[in-house]
Every structure is written in structure tokens, then in C-alpha cells.
Coordinates of C-alpha atoms in Angstrom, one line a residue:
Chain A
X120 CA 11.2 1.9 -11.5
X121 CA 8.9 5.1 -11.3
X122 CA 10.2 7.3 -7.9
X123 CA 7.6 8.9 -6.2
X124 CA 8.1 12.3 -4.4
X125 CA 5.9 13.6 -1.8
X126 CA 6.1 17.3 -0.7
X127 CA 5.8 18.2 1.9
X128 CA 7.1 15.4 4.4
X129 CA 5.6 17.2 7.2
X130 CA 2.8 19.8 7.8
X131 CA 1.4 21.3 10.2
X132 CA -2.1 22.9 10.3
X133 CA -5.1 24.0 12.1
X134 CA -8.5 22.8 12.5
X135 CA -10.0 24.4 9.8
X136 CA -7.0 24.8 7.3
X137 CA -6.9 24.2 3.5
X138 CA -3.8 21.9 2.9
X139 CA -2.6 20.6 0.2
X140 CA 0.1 17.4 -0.4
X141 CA 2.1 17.0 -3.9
X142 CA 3.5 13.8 -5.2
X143 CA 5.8 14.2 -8.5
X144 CA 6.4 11.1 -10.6
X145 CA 9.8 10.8 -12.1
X146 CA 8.4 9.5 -15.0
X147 CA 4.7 10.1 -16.5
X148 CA 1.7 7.6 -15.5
X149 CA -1.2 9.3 -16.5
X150 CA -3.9 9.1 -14.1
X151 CA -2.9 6.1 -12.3
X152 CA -2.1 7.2 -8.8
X153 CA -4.1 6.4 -5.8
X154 CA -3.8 8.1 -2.1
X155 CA -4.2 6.8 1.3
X156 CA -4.4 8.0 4.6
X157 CA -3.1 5.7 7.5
X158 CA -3.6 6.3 11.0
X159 CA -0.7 4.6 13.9
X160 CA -0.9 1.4 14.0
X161 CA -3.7 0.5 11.1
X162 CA -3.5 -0.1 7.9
X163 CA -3.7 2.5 4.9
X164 CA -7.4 3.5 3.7
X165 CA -7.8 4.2 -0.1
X166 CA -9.3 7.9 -0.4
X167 CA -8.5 8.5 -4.0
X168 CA -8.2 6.2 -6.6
X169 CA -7.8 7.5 -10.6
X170 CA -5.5 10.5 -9.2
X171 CA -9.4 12.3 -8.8
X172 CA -11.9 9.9 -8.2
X173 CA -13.3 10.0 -4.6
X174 CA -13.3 6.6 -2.9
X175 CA -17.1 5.8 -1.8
X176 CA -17.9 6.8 1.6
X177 CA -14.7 9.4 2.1
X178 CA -15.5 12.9 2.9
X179 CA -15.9 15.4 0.2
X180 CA -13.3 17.7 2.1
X181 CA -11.0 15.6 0.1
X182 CA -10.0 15.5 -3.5
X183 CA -7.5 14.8 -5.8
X184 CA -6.0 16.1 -9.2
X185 CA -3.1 15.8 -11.7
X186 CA -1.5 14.0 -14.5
X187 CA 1.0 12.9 -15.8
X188 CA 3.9 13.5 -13.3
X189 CA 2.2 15.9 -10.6
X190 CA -0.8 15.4 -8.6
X191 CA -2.1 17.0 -5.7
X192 CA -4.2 16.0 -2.6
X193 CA -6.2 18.9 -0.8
X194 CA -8.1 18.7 2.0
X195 CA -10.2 21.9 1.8
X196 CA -11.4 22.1 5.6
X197 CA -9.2 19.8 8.1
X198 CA -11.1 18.1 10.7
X199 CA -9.9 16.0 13.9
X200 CA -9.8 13.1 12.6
X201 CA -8.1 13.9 9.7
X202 CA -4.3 14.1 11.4
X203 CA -2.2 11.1 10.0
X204 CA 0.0 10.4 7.2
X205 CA -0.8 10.6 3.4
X206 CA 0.9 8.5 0.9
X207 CA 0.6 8.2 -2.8
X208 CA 1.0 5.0 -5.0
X209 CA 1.7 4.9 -8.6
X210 CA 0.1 1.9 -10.8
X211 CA 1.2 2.6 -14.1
X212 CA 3.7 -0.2 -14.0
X213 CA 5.5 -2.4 -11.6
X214 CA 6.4 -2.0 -9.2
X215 CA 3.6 0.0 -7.9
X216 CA 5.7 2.5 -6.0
X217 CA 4.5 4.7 -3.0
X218 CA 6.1 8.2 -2.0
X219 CA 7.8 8.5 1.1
X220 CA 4.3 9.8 2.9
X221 CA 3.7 13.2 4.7
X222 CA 2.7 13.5 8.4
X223 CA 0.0 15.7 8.8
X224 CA 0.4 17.0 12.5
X225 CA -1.9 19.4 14.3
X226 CA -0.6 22.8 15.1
Chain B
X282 CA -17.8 -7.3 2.0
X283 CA -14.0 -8.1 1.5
X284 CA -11.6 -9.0 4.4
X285 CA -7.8 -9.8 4.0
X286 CA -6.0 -11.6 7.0
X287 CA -2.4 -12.3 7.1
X288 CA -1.2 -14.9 9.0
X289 CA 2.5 -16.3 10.0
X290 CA 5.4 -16.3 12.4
X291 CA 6.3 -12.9 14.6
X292 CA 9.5 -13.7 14.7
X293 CA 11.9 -15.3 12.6
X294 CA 15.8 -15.8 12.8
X295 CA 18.2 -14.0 10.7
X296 CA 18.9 -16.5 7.5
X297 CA 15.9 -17.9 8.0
X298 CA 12.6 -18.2 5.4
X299 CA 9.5 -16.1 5.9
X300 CA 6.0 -17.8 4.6
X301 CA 3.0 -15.3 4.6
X302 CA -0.4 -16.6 4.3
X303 CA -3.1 -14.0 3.3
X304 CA -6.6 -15.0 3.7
X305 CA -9.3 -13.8 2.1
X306 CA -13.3 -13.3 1.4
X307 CA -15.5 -11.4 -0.1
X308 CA -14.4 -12.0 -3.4
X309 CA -12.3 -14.7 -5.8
X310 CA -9.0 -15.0 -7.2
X311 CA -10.5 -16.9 -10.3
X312 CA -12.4 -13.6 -11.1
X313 CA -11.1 -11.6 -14.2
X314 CA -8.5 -8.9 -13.3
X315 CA -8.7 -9.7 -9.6
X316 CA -5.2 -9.8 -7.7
X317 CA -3.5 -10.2 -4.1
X318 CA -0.7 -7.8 -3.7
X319 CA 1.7 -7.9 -0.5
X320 CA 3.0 -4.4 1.0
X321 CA 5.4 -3.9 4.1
X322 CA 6.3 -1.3 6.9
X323 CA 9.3 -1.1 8.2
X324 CA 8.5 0.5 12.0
X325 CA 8.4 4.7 11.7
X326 CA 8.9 4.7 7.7
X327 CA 7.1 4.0 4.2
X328 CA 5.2 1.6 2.6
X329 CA 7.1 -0.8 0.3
X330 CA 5.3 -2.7 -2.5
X331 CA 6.6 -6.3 -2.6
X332 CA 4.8 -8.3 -4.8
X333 CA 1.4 -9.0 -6.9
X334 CA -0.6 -12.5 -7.9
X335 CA -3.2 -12.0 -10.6
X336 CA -6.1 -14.1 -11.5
X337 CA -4.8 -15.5 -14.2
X338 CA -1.6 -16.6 -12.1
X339 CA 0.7 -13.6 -13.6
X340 CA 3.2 -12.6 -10.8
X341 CA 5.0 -8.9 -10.5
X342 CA 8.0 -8.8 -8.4
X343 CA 9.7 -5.6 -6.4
X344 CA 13.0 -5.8 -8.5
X345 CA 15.1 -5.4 -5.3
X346 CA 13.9 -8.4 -3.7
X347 CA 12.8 -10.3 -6.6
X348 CA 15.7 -13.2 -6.0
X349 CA 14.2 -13.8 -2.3
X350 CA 10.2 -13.4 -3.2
X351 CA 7.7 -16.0 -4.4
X352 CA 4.0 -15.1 -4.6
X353 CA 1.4 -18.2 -5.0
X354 CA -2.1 -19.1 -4.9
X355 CA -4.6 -21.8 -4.2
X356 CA -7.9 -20.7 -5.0
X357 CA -9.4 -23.3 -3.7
X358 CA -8.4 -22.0 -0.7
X359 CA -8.7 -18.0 -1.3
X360 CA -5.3 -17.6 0.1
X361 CA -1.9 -16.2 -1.3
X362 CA 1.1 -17.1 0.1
X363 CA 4.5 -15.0 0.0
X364 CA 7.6 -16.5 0.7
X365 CA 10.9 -14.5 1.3
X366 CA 14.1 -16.2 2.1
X367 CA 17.0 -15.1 3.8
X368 CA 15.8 -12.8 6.2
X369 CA 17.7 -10.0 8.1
X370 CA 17.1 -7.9 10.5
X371 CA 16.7 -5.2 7.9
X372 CA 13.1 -6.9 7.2
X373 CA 11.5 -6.2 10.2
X374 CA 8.3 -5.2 9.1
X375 CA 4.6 -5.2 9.1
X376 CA 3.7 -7.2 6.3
X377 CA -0.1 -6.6 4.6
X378 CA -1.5 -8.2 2.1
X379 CA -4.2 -5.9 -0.1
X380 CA -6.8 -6.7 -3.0
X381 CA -6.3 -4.7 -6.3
X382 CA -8.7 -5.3 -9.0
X383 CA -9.1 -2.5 -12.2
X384 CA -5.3 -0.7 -11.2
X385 CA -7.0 -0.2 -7.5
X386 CA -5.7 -1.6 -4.0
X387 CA -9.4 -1.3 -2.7
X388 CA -9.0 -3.2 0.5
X389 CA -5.8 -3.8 3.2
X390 CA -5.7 -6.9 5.6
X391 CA -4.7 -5.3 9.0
X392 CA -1.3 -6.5 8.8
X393 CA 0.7 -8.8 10.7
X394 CA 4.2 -7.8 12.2
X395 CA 7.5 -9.9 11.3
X396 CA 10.6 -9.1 13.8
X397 CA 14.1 -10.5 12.7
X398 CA 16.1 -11.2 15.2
X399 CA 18.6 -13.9 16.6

């Protein structure tokens, strides 16, 4: 099974920050890694989806890079409504894996 | 527009079997490369991929649990079903069900919350 690692687990940051959230792949998978954001109590929202590839209708404050075995998620100017937890998920193979998320919490 | 709904019991007795029903519209199962996959949420911790049902009726198991998991279809229907047997308290979850077509999840069913207890 490919282990994803997410780093940080939790950050906190401003209103206005630049923050960005790594996941690490203990094995290679190319481009296939997705990231979500979920809010308590709903379910995960797709934001990225080809470890760059902006999900229609998601801000351009976020974006996505990598491959191979690091990627990145950076919000470039956090808003409000952008305080929840981020996960990643690997498709390469099955199982499709997710990191362990990181809580994004206002300072 | 798709929607996912999952459906089933809230609580279920330790030993017992869980059957998950995820409806769905918006799009078909008999579609080329479309697929149902099922995800759980343990209360305050990480998502956990359980299982996947392809068009085509290929199924992809989470190795841990792949002796208590069984994914269907009926088409006919749109639904997908996952079964899990021998429940423990340890499965206390909230169970989605999400649609994944080109190596994307694109859309999540809101979820539905299994307890395990006696």
C-alpha cells in the first residue's frame, strides 16, 4: 500500500497568510493525487485533482504541485472561509490512500 | 448534476452485518470508466478508503478489511451497496459513498453515521 504523509498536521495562520501543506508518498504515483478540503461535519470537497489542476468553480487562491512522491497545496491569500482540514488522496493504485489531513486553524 | 445518498442503519450491534446503500443520479454506472467508491470517518480522525465498484463490475478492496467487505451494483437501480460483516465498536464511523470517474472522486454523498455499540 502507498502511505501518505501530510505535513504539517496542524497550522495556524492569519487572514491574509500564504500557507502551504506537503503530502510525501512513500512510493512514486506520478501526478495522481487529488486534495480536499472538509469543513465539521460535511463531507470533503475536491479542490485539486491531477496534483495541479484546479477543480472548476474553486478559488484561484488555491493551487497545487508536485510529482512523483512530494506535492504541495498553497493557499496564497487565506480567507475566512478557508479554515478546515486538508487531506490528500493518492490514485495511482489501490487502495486509494489519503494522508492523515492537516487542520488549518485561525490564529 | 450528480448527487450520492447513503442510506442504512445508525446503529448496529457489535458482531452484527452492516449493508450500505448509496444512491445515486446524475450519472450511470453502465457508463465507461464510471465507479462508486465507499470512504469512512472515524469521529475526530482521517478518511479511510474502503472499497470501489467500476462499470464494468471490477471491485478494489482496502486490503485490511477485504475478508469483511463486499461492494455490488444494480444498475437498474443506480445504487451500490457495501456490506461489512462483523462489526465492532472500532467501526464507528461516517460512512460516504463518492463517484470517481478518469482517477477523480468528483462528487461525495453527505454521509451517513454508523455507531457500534451493544
Amino acid at each position: 500500500d502507498i502511505q501518505l504523509t501530510q505535513s504539517p498536521s496542524f497550522l495556524s495562520a492569519s487572514v491574509g497568510d500564504r500557507v502551504t501543506i506537503t503530502c510525501r508518498a512513500s512510493q512514486g504515483i506520478s501526478s495522481y493525487l487529488a486534495w480536499y478540503q472538509q469543513k465539521p461535519g460535511k463531507a470533503p470537497k475536491l479542490l485539486i485533482y491531477a496534483a495541479s489542476t484546479l477543480q472548476s468553480g474553486v478559488p484561484s487562491r488555491f493551487s497545487g504541485s508536485g510529482s512523483g512522491t512530494e506535492f504541495t497545496l498553497t493557499i496564497s491569500s487565506l480567507q475566512p472561509e478557508d479554515f478546515a482540514t486538508y487531506y490528500c488522496q493518492q490514485l495511482n493504485s489501490y487502495p486509494h490512500s489519503f494522508g492523515q489531513g492537516t487542520k488549518l486553524e485561525i490564529k | 448534476q450528480i448527487t450520492l445518498k447513503e442510506s442504512g442503519p445508525t446503529l448496529v450491534k457489535p458482531t452484527q452485518t452492516l449493508t450500505l446503500t448509496c444512491t445515486f443520479s446524475g450519472f450511470s454506472l453502465s457508463t465507461s470508466g464510471v465507479g462508486v467508491g465507499w470512504i469512512r470517518q472515524p469521529p475526530g480522525k482521517a478518511l479511510e478508503w474502503l472499497a470501489l465498484i467500476y462499470w464494468d463490475d471490477a471491485k478494489h478492496y482496502s486490503p485490511s478489511l477485504k475478508s469483511r467487505l463486499t461492494i455490488s451494483k444494480d444498475t437498474s437501480k443506480n445504487q451500490v451497496v457495501l456490506t461489512m460483516t462483523n462489526m465492532d465498536p472500532v467501526d464507528t464511523a461516517t460512512y460516504y459513498c463518492a463517484h470517481t470517474h478518469s482517477g477523480t472522486y468528483w462528487g461525495w454523498g453527505q454521509g451517513t453515521l454508523v455507531t457500534v455499540s451493544s
